[in-house]
């Protein structure tokens, strides 16, 4: 019998998909559940898969690799889709896809399957990642090809086959979560004018209800990777978990975004990403100290490209590989500490230091000990301004397109003779 490896969350949809794949495609179903943190998998997920009709259920703890190989490279790149979304969901998909492929190899399966609908980004990410890693594999997405059931239909379908619906009460929203963040959509959120109701949030408190006393925190980085909190070395998974809890208590990490999906529609998304927001602020603060102006400017272009490729499911493209290699190299000097204050929804950088700092106090100071050559500025500016003087000489000064302001603006003039107005 043909084998299919199904990405299985343990929820109602993927439980129904187990039965549906067996009945509609006449296949043996093996499930794969990947723990990517953030409470992403419930207890008894393997038992549920087997009860739904899977012949075998893999459960893999992917948390460490998720943070090391996907989350931290994205952090090093300052990757945020459309400048705001830290890409939690998008970053987990290539990891899950890779594991699907590996289990498919191990089980000599001909196909993999996932529970994504035909309207979102996630289907693209799974499908394209599998195409990049193992073009021989077929990808089946039951929700796209006939299994589109309403919640009631799914419950009835499951009940008729003796599959227990998950115990937790149905959420009003579609939620995906992992260590790097929680993504919430649908329901009342589909109206972009609606204030997100409090029940949308699970990891963050309302900023106004945050503790009156801010928390001060120091994060240590080595080559662009966070490695310590308040001087204590800490592993990647625990570091992100601790920051999620700590920053969430201060109401940090809520993001309300109207986002452009790859498939062409706009969608209102709420994210909670306390650790991501804090770490990105800290990382950027350290880069501002240790990277040159030209690196910072160029890296913004790279950030945007890496973010969009991640969002678009192109993690396993050659361009992404090479850009991440560039980013990694650029991080050699991003080592040092950043101090922040967590305060009513904001993570405010209050200090940064590094042995690799390019900041030179003797050059910057306005106090005694200034080593900057003020007189040299004259020659520098003469050369720097040369193109504009040449333009003015050849094509006329900027007055040819600029209107005078004096005379247009309210003004008073005082002088000693008292003849002013
Ligand atoms: N819009 C986000 C993204 O494309 C989040 C998707 C969340 N998925 C979900 N099933 N709720 O990455």
CSV table of C-alpha atoms and ligand atoms in Angstrom, one decimal:
chain,number,residue,atom,x,y,z
A,1,UNK,CA,0.0,0.0,0.0
A,2,UNK,CA,1.2,3.5,-0.8
A,3,UNK,CA,2.5,5.4,2.2
A,4,UNK,CA,1.8,9.1,3.0
A,5,UNK,CA,3.6,11.1,5.7
A,6,UNK,CA,1.2,13.6,7.1
A,7,UNK,CA,2.2,16.7,9.1
A,8,UNK,CA,0.0,16.2,12.1
A,9,UNK,CA,-0.8,18.9,14.7
A,10,UNK,CA,-3.1,16.8,16.8
A,11,UNK,CA,-6.0,19.1,16.0
A,12,UNK,CA,-9.4,18.2,14.5
A,13,UNK,CA,-8.5,19.0,10.9
A,14,UNK,CA,-5.4,16.9,10.7
A,15,UNK,CA,-7.1,14.1,12.7
A,16,UNK,CA,-9.9,14.0,10.1
A,17,UNK,CA,-7.2,14.2,7.4
A,18,UNK,CA,-5.8,10.8,8.6
A,19,UNK,CA,-9.1,9.1,8.0
A,20,UNK,CA,-9.8,11.1,4.8
A,21,UNK,CA,-6.5,10.2,3.2
A,22,UNK,CA,-7.0,6.5,4.0
A,23,UNK,CA,-10.5,6.5,2.6
A,24,UNK,CA,-10.2,8.8,-0.4
A,25,UNK,CA,-6.6,7.9,-1.5
A,26,UNK,CA,-6.5,4.3,-0.2
A,27,UNK,CA,-3.1,5.0,1.5
A,28,UNK,CA,-1.3,4.1,4.7
A,29,UNK,CA,-0.9,7.2,6.8
A,30,UNK,CA,2.1,7.8,9.0
A,31,UNK,CA,2.0,11.0,11.0
A,32,UNK,CA,4.8,13.4,11.9
A,33,UNK,CA,4.4,15.9,14.7
A,34,UNK,CA,7.2,18.4,15.2
A,35,UNK,CA,7.5,20.2,18.5
A,36,UNK,CA,8.6,23.7,17.6
A,37,UNK,CA,8.0,25.1,21.1
A,38,UNK,CA,5.6,27.6,22.4
A,39,UNK,CA,3.3,24.8,23.6
A,40,UNK,CA,2.8,23.8,20.0
A,41,UNK,CA,2.0,20.1,20.8
A,42,UNK,CA,-0.4,18.7,23.3
A,43,UNK,CA,0.0,15.6,25.4
A,44,UNK,CA,-1.0,12.3,23.8
A,45,UNK,CA,-0.6,13.5,20.2
A,46,UNK,CA,0.8,10.1,19.1
A,47,UNK,CA,-2.1,8.2,20.7
A,48,UNK,CA,-4.5,10.6,18.9
A,49,UNK,CA,-2.9,10.0,15.6
A,50,UNK,CA,-3.0,6.2,16.0
A,51,UNK,CA,-6.7,6.4,17.2
A,52,UNK,CA,-7.5,8.4,14.1
A,53,UNK,CA,-6.1,5.6,12.0
A,54,UNK,CA,-2.4,6.3,11.5
A,55,UNK,CA,-0.2,3.2,11.3
A,56,UNK,CA,2.7,4.9,12.9
A,57,UNK,CA,3.2,8.3,14.6
A,58,UNK,CA,6.5,10.2,14.8
A,59,UNK,CA,6.9,12.9,17.3
A,60,UNK,CA,10.1,14.9,17.0
A,61,UNK,CA,11.4,17.6,19.3
A,62,UNK,CA,12.6,20.2,16.8
A,63,UNK,CA,12.9,23.1,19.2
A,64,UNK,CA,16.7,23.4,19.5
A,65,UNK,CA,17.3,23.1,15.7
A,66,UNK,CA,14.4,25.4,15.1
A,67,UNK,CA,16.0,28.2,17.1
A,68,UNK,CA,19.6,27.5,16.0
A,69,UNK,CA,19.0,26.9,12.2
A,70,UNK,CA,16.0,29.1,11.5
A,71,UNK,CA,15.1,31.6,14.2
A,72,UNK,CA,18.6,32.9,15.0
A,73,UNK,CA,19.7,33.2,11.4
A,74,UNK,CA,16.5,35.3,10.8
A,75,UNK,CA,17.4,37.3,13.9
A,76,UNK,CA,20.9,37.9,12.6
A,77,UNK,CA,19.3,39.2,9.4
A,78,UNK,CA,16.8,41.4,11.3
A,79,UNK,CA,14.2,39.7,9.1
A,80,UNK,CA,10.7,41.1,9.5
A,81,UNK,CA,8.1,40.7,6.8
A,82,UNK,CA,6.8,44.1,5.6
A,83,UNK,CA,8.9,45.6,8.4
A,84,UNK,CA,6.9,44.1,11.3
A,85,UNK,CA,6.1,40.4,11.3
A,86,UNK,CA,9.0,38.4,12.9
A,87,UNK,CA,8.0,35.4,10.7
A,88,UNK,CA,7.4,32.8,13.4
A,89,UNK,CA,5.0,30.6,11.4
A,90,UNK,CA,7.0,31.1,8.2
A,91,UNK,CA,10.3,30.0,9.8
A,92,UNK,CA,8.8,26.7,11.2
A,93,UNK,CA,7.5,25.5,7.9
A,94,UNK,CA,10.8,24.7,6.2
A,95,UNK,CA,11.9,22.7,9.3
A,96,UNK,CA,8.7,20.7,9.3
A,97,UNK,CA,8.9,20.2,5.6
A,98,UNK,CA,12.5,18.9,5.9
A,99,UNK,CA,11.5,16.4,8.6
A,100,UNK,CA,8.5,15.3,6.4
A,101,UNK,CA,11.0,14.5,3.7
A,102,UNK,CA,13.4,12.7,6.0
A,103,UNK,CA,10.6,10.6,7.4
A,104,UNK,CA,9.3,9.9,3.9
A,105,UNK,CA,12.8,8.6,3.0
A,106,UNK,CA,13.0,6.5,6.1
A,107,UNK,CA,9.6,5.0,5.4
A,108,UNK,CA,10.1,4.8,1.7
A,109,UNK,CA,6.9,6.8,1.2
A,110,UNK,CA,5.9,8.3,-2.1
A,111,UNK,CA,4.0,11.3,-0.8
A,112,UNK,CA,3.7,13.7,2.0
A,113,UNK,CA,0.6,15.6,3.2
A,114,UNK,CA,-0.3,18.7,5.2
A,115,UNK,CA,-3.5,20.3,6.5
A,116,UNK,CA,-3.1,23.7,4.9
A,117,UNK,CA,-5.9,25.4,3.0
A,118,UNK,CA,-5.6,26.7,-0.6
A,119,UNK,CA,-5.8,30.3,0.5
A,120,UNK,CA,-2.8,30.8,2.8
A,121,UNK,CA,1.0,31.0,2.7
A,122,UNK,CA,1.7,27.8,4.5
A,123,UNK,CA,0.6,25.5,1.7
A,124,UNK,CA,3.2,27.3,-0.5
A,125,UNK,CA,5.9,27.0,2.1
A,126,UNK,CA,5.4,23.2,2.5
A,127,UNK,CA,5.0,22.4,-1.1
A,128,UNK,CA,7.9,24.5,-2.3
A,129,UNK,CA,10.2,23.3,0.4
A,130,UNK,CA,9.4,19.7,-0.5
A,131,UNK,CA,10.0,20.4,-4.1
A,132,UNK,CA,13.4,21.9,-3.3
A,133,UNK,CA,14.4,19.0,-1.1
A,134,UNK,CA,12.8,16.0,-2.8
A,135,UNK,CA,11.1,16.7,-6.1
A,136,UNK,CA,10.2,13.0,-6.4
A,137,UNK,CA,7.7,13.3,-3.6
A,138,UNK,CA,4.0,14.0,-4.3
A,139,UNK,CA,2.4,16.6,-1.9
A,140,UNK,CA,-1.3,16.0,-1.0
A,141,UNK,CA,-3.2,18.8,0.8
A,142,UNK,CA,-6.6,17.3,1.6
A,143,UNK,CA,-8.1,20.7,2.5
A,144,UNK,CA,-7.3,21.9,-1.1
A,145,UNK,CA,-8.7,18.9,-2.9
A,146,UNK,CA,-12.0,18.1,-1.5
A,147,UNK,CA,-11.8,17.8,2.3
A,148,UNK,CA,-12.9,21.4,3.0
A,149,UNK,CA,-15.2,20.7,5.8
A,150,UNK,CA,-16.8,23.1,8.2
A,151,UNK,CA,-16.0,22.6,11.9
A,152,UNK,CA,-19.4,20.9,12.4
A,153,UNK,CA,-18.9,18.6,9.4
A,154,UNK,CA,-15.4,17.7,10.7
A,155,UNK,CA,-16.8,16.9,14.1
A,156,UNK,CA,-19.5,14.7,12.6
A,157,UNK,CA,-17.0,13.1,10.2
A,158,UNK,CA,-14.7,12.3,13.1
A,159,UNK,CA,-17.5,11.1,15.4
A,160,UNK,CA,-18.8,8.7,12.7
A,161,UNK,CA,-15.3,7.1,12.6
A,162,UNK,CA,-14.8,7.0,16.4
A,163,UNK,CA,-12.2,9.8,16.3
A,164,UNK,CA,-12.3,11.9,19.4
A,165,UNK,CA,-12.4,15.6,18.8
A,166,UNK,CA,-9.7,17.4,20.7
A,167,UNK,CA,-10.7,18.2,24.3
A,168,UNK,CA,-9.8,21.9,24.2
A,169,UNK,CA,-12.7,24.1,23.3
A,170,UNK,CA,-12.7,25.4,19.8
A,171,UNK,CA,-10.9,28.7,19.4
A,172,UNK,CA,-12.7,31.6,17.8
A,173,UNK,CA,-9.6,32.1,15.8
A,174,UNK,CA,-7.1,30.2,13.7
A,175,UNK,CA,-3.9,30.1,15.7
A,176,UNK,CA,-0.5,28.8,15.0
A,177,UNK,CA,2.3,29.0,17.5
A,178,UNK,CA,5.9,28.1,18.1
A,179,UNK,CA,8.8,29.4,20.2
A,180,UNK,CA,9.2,32.5,18.1
A,181,UNK,CA,5.6,33.7,18.2
A,182,UNK,CA,1.9,33.2,18.0
A,183,UNK,CA,-0.1,34.0,14.9
A,184,UNK,CA,-3.8,34.7,15.2
A,185,UNK,CA,-6.3,35.2,12.4
A,186,UNK,CA,-9.9,34.9,11.3
A,187,UNK,CA,-13.2,35.5,13.3
A,188,UNK,CA,-13.8,39.1,14.3
A,189,UNK,CA,-10.3,40.0,13.3
A,190,UNK,CA,-11.3,39.8,9.7
A,191,UNK,CA,-12.7,43.3,10.2
A,192,UNK,CA,-9.5,45.4,10.2
A,193,UNK,CA,-11.3,48.2,12.1
A,194,UNK,CA,-12.1,46.0,15.0
A,195,UNK,CA,-10.0,46.3,18.1
A,196,UNK,CA,-8.6,42.8,18.8
A,197,UNK,CA,-10.6,41.5,21.8
A,198,UNK,CA,-8.6,40.5,24.9
A,199,UNK,CA,-9.1,36.8,24.2
A,200,UNK,CA,-6.9,37.0,21.1
A,201,UNK,CA,-3.9,37.3,23.4
A,202,UNK,CA,-2.3,34.4,25.4
A,203,UNK,CA,1.3,35.4,25.8
A,204,UNK,CA,1.1,39.1,26.6
A,205,UNK,CA,-0.8,41.2,29.1
A,206,UNK,CA,-2.5,44.5,28.1
A,207,UNK,CA,0.4,47.0,28.3
A,208,UNK,CA,-1.6,49.3,30.6
A,209,UNK,CA,-2.0,46.3,33.0
A,210,UNK,CA,1.8,45.6,33.0
A,211,UNK,CA,3.7,45.9,36.3
A,212,UNK,CA,4.2,49.5,37.4
A,213,UNK,CA,7.9,48.8,37.9
A,214,UNK,CA,9.9,48.2,34.7
A,215,UNK,CA,12.3,45.3,34.4
A,216,UNK,CA,15.9,46.1,33.4
A,217,UNK,CA,17.6,43.4,31.4
A,218,UNK,CA,21.0,42.8,29.8
A,219,UNK,CA,21.3,40.5,26.8
A,220,UNK,CA,24.7,39.3,25.7
A,221,UNK,CA,25.4,38.5,22.0
A,222,UNK,CA,28.2,36.5,20.4
A,223,UNK,CA,28.5,36.9,16.6
A,224,UNK,CA,24.9,38.1,16.4
A,225,UNK,CA,23.5,35.2,18.5
A,226,UNK,CA,22.1,35.9,21.9
A,227,UNK,CA,23.9,33.8,24.5
A,228,UNK,CA,23.3,35.3,27.9
A,229,UNK,CA,20.7,37.0,30.1
A,230,UNK,CA,21.9,39.3,32.8
A,231,UNK,CA,25.4,37.8,32.5
A,232,UNK,CA,24.2,34.2,32.8
A,233,UNK,CA,24.9,31.9,29.9
A,234,UNK,CA,21.8,30.3,28.6
A,235,UNK,CA,20.9,27.9,25.8
A,236,UNK,CA,18.9,29.1,22.8
A,237,UNK,CA,15.5,27.4,23.6
A,238,UNK,CA,15.5,28.5,27.2
A,239,UNK,CA,16.6,32.0,26.3
A,240,UNK,CA,13.7,32.5,24.0
A,241,UNK,CA,11.3,30.9,26.4
A,242,UNK,CA,12.5,33.1,29.3
A,243,UNK,CA,12.2,36.2,27.2
A,244,UNK,CA,8.7,35.3,26.0
A,245,UNK,CA,7.6,35.0,29.6
A,246,UNK,CA,9.4,38.0,30.9
A,247,UNK,CA,8.5,40.4,28.1
A,248,UNK,CA,5.0,39.1,27.8
A,249,UNK,CA,4.4,40.0,31.4
A,250,UNK,CA,5.3,43.6,30.4
A,251,UNK,CA,2.9,43.6,27.5
A,252,UNK,CA,5.6,43.6,24.9
A,253,UNK,CA,5.3,41.9,21.5
A,254,UNK,CA,1.8,42.6,20.3
A,255,UNK,CA,1.6,43.2,16.5
A,256,UNK,CA,-1.5,44.1,14.6
A,257,UNK,CA,-0.8,44.0,10.9
A,258,UNK,CA,-2.7,44.1,7.6
A,259,UNK,CA,-0.4,41.9,5.6
A,260,UNK,CA,0.0,40.9,1.9
A,261,UNK,CA,-0.2,37.2,1.5
A,262,UNK,CA,1.8,35.6,-1.3
A,263,UNK,CA,-1.3,34.4,-3.0
A,264,UNK,CA,-2.4,38.0,-3.6
A,265,UNK,CA,-4.8,39.0,-0.9
A,266,UNK,CA,-4.6,41.2,2.1
A,267,UNK,CA,-5.2,39.7,5.5
A,268,UNK,CA,-5.5,41.0,9.0
A,269,UNK,CA,-3.1,39.3,11.4
A,270,UNK,CA,-2.4,39.6,15.0
A,271,UNK,CA,1.0,38.4,16.3
A,272,UNK,CA,2.4,37.9,19.8
A,273,UNK,CA,6.2,37.7,19.7
A,274,UNK,CA,7.6,39.1,23.0
A,275,UNK,CA,11.1,37.5,22.7
A,276,UNK,CA,11.4,38.3,19.0
A,277,UNK,CA,10.6,42.0,19.6
A,278,UNK,CA,13.1,42.3,22.5
A,279,UNK,CA,15.8,40.4,20.7
A,280,UNK,CA,15.4,42.3,17.5
A,281,UNK,CA,15.6,45.6,19.3
A,282,UNK,CA,18.7,44.5,21.1
A,283,UNK,CA,20.4,43.0,18.1
A,284,UNK,CA,19.9,46.1,16.0
A,285,UNK,CA,21.2,48.2,18.8
A,286,UNK,CA,24.4,46.2,18.9
A,287,UNK,CA,24.8,46.3,15.2
A,288,UNK,CA,24.5,50.1,15.2
A,289,UNK,CA,27.6,50.1,17.4
A,290,UNK,CA,29.7,47.5,15.6
A,291,UNK,CA,28.8,47.7,11.9
A,292,UNK,CA,29.7,50.5,9.5
A,293,UNK,CA,27.2,52.8,8.0
A,294,UNK,CA,27.5,51.1,4.6
A,295,UNK,CA,27.0,47.6,6.2
A,296,UNK,CA,24.0,48.8,8.0
A,297,UNK,CA,22.5,50.3,4.9
A,298,UNK,CA,23.2,47.3,2.7
A,299,UNK,CA,22.0,44.9,5.4
A,300,UNK,CA,18.6,46.6,5.4
A,301,UNK,CA,18.2,45.5,1.8
A,302,UNK,CA,19.3,42.0,2.7
A,303,UNK,CA,16.9,42.0,5.7
A,304,UNK,CA,14.0,42.8,3.4
A,305,UNK,CA,15.0,40.1,0.9
A,306,UNK,CA,15.6,37.4,3.5
A,307,UNK,CA,12.2,38.3,5.1
A,308,UNK,CA,10.3,38.1,1.9
A,309,UNK,CA,11.9,34.9,0.8
A,310,UNK,CA,11.2,33.3,4.2
A,311,UNK,CA,7.6,34.5,4.0
A,312,UNK,CA,7.3,33.3,0.4
A,313,UNK,CA,8.5,29.8,1.3
A,314,UNK,CA,11.8,30.1,-0.5
A,315,UNK,CA,14.0,29.2,2.5
A,316,UNK,CA,15.7,26.4,0.5
A,317,UNK,CA,16.5,28.6,-2.5
A,318,UNK,CA,20.1,29.2,-3.5
A,319,UNK,CA,19.7,32.9,-3.0
A,320,UNK,CA,18.5,32.5,0.5
A,321,UNK,CA,21.4,30.1,1.3
A,322,UNK,CA,23.9,32.6,0.0
A,323,UNK,CA,22.4,35.6,1.6
A,324,UNK,CA,22.3,33.8,5.0
A,325,UNK,CA,25.9,33.0,4.5
A,326,UNK,CA,26.6,36.7,3.9
A,327,UNK,CA,24.6,37.6,7.0
A,328,UNK,CA,26.5,35.1,9.1
A,329,UNK,CA,29.8,36.5,8.0
A,330,UNK,CA,28.7,40.1,8.7
A,331,UNK,CA,27.9,39.1,12.3
A,332,UNK,CA,31.6,38.3,13.2
A,333,UNK,CA,31.9,41.5,15.2
A,334,UNK,CA,28.3,41.7,16.6
A,335,UNK,CA,29.5,40.7,20.0
A,336,UNK,CA,28.7,42.5,23.2
A,337,UNK,CA,25.9,43.5,25.6
A,338,UNK,CA,22.7,45.5,25.3
A,339,UNK,CA,20.7,46.8,28.2
A,340,UNK,CA,17.0,47.3,27.9
A,341,UNK,CA,14.1,48.4,29.9
A,342,UNK,CA,10.8,46.5,29.6
A,343,UNK,CA,8.1,48.9,30.4
A,344,UNK,CA,4.4,48.9,29.6
A,345,UNK,CA,4.5,47.3,26.1
A,346,UNK,CA,7.9,48.7,25.1
A,347,UNK,CA,11.4,47.3,25.0
A,348,UNK,CA,13.6,50.4,25.2
A,349,UNK,CA,17.3,50.1,24.7
A,350,UNK,CA,19.1,52.1,27.4
A,351,UNK,CA,22.7,51.0,26.7
A,352,UNK,CA,25.1,49.0,24.5
A,353,UNK,CA,28.7,48.1,24.7
A,354,UNK,CA,31.2,45.9,22.8
A,355,UNK,CA,34.9,45.2,22.5
A,356,UNK,CA,34.3,45.4,18.7
A,357,UNK,CA,32.7,48.9,19.0
A,358,UNK,CA,33.3,51.3,16.1
A,359,UNK,CA,32.1,54.1,18.4
A,360,UNK,CA,35.2,56.2,19.3
A,361,UNK,CA,34.5,58.5,22.2
A,362,UNK,CA,37.5,60.6,21.6
A,363,UNK,CA,36.2,61.4,18.1
A,364,UNK,CA,32.6,61.9,19.2
A,365,UNK,CA,33.1,64.0,22.3
A,366,UNK,CA,32.2,67.7,22.6
A,367,UNK,CA,34.2,67.8,25.8
A,368,UNK,CA,37.9,68.0,26.5
A,369,UNK,CA,40.0,65.3,24.7
A,370,UNK,CA,38.5,65.8,21.3
A,371,UNK,CA,40.7,64.2,18.6
A,372,UNK,CA,38.5,65.0,15.7
A,373,UNK,CA,40.3,67.3,13.1
A,374,UNK,CA,37.8,70.2,12.8
A,375,UNK,CA,39.8,72.1,10.2
A,376,UNK,CA,39.8,69.0,8.0
A,377,UNK,CA,36.0,69.3,7.7
A,378,UNK,CA,36.4,72.3,5.5
A,379,UNK,CA,38.3,70.5,2.8
A,380,UNK,CA,36.0,67.4,3.1
A,381,UNK,CA,32.9,69.5,2.6
A,382,UNK,CA,34.5,71.4,-0.3
A,383,UNK,CA,35.0,68.1,-2.1
A,384,UNK,CA,31.7,66.5,-0.9
A,385,UNK,CA,29.7,69.6,-2.1
A,386,UNK,CA,31.5,69.8,-5.5
A,387,UNK,CA,28.8,68.0,-7.5
A,388,UNK,CA,26.1,70.4,-6.2
A,389,UNK,CA,28.2,73.4,-7.0
A,390,UNK,CA,28.8,72.1,-10.5
A,391,UNK,CA,25.1,71.5,-10.9
A,392,UNK,CA,24.3,75.0,-9.8
A,393,UNK,CA,26.9,76.4,-12.2
A,394,UNK,CA,25.7,74.4,-15.2
A,395,UNK,CA,22.0,74.2,-14.6
A,396,UNK,CA,21.2,77.1,-12.3
A,397,UNK,CA,21.0,77.1,-8.5
A,398,UNK,CA,18.3,75.4,-6.5
A,399,UNK,CA,16.3,78.7,-6.6
A,400,UNK,CA,15.1,77.6,-10.0
A,401,UNK,CA,12.7,75.2,-8.3
A,402,UNK,CA,12.5,76.5,-4.7
A,403,UNK,CA,10.1,79.2,-3.5
A,404,UNK,CA,11.3,81.9,-1.1
A,405,UNK,CA,9.9,81.5,2.5
A,406,UNK,CA,10.8,84.9,4.0
A,407,UNK,CA,7.8,87.1,3.5
A,408,UNK,CA,5.4,84.1,3.6
A,409,UNK,CA,6.0,83.4,7.3
A,410,UNK,CA,4.9,85.3,10.3
A,411,UNK,CA,8.0,87.2,11.4
A,412,UNK,CA,9.3,89.9,13.7
A,413,UNK,CA,12.5,91.8,13.6
A,414,UNK,CA,14.1,93.7,16.5
A,415,UNK,CA,17.0,96.0,16.4
A,416,UNK,CA,18.8,98.5,18.6
A,417,UNK,CA,17.4,101.6,16.8
A,418,UNK,CA,13.9,100.4,17.7
A,419,UNK,CA,12.9,100.6,14.0
A,420,UNK,CA,12.0,96.9,13.9
A,421,UNK,CA,8.4,95.7,13.3
B,1,LIG,N1,0.1,35.1,8.2
B,1,LIG,C1,1.1,34.4,8.9
B,1,LIG,C2,2.0,33.7,7.9
B,1,LIG,O1,1.7,33.6,6.8
B,1,LIG,C3,0.6,33.4,9.9
B,1,LIG,C4,-0.2,32.3,9.4
B,1,LIG,C5,-0.7,31.6,10.6
B,1,LIG,N2,-1.3,30.3,10.2
B,1,LIG,C6,-2.4,29.8,10.8
B,1,LIG,N3,-2.7,28.6,10.5
B,1,LIG,N4,-3.0,30.5,11.7
B,1,LIG,O2,3.1,33.3,8.3
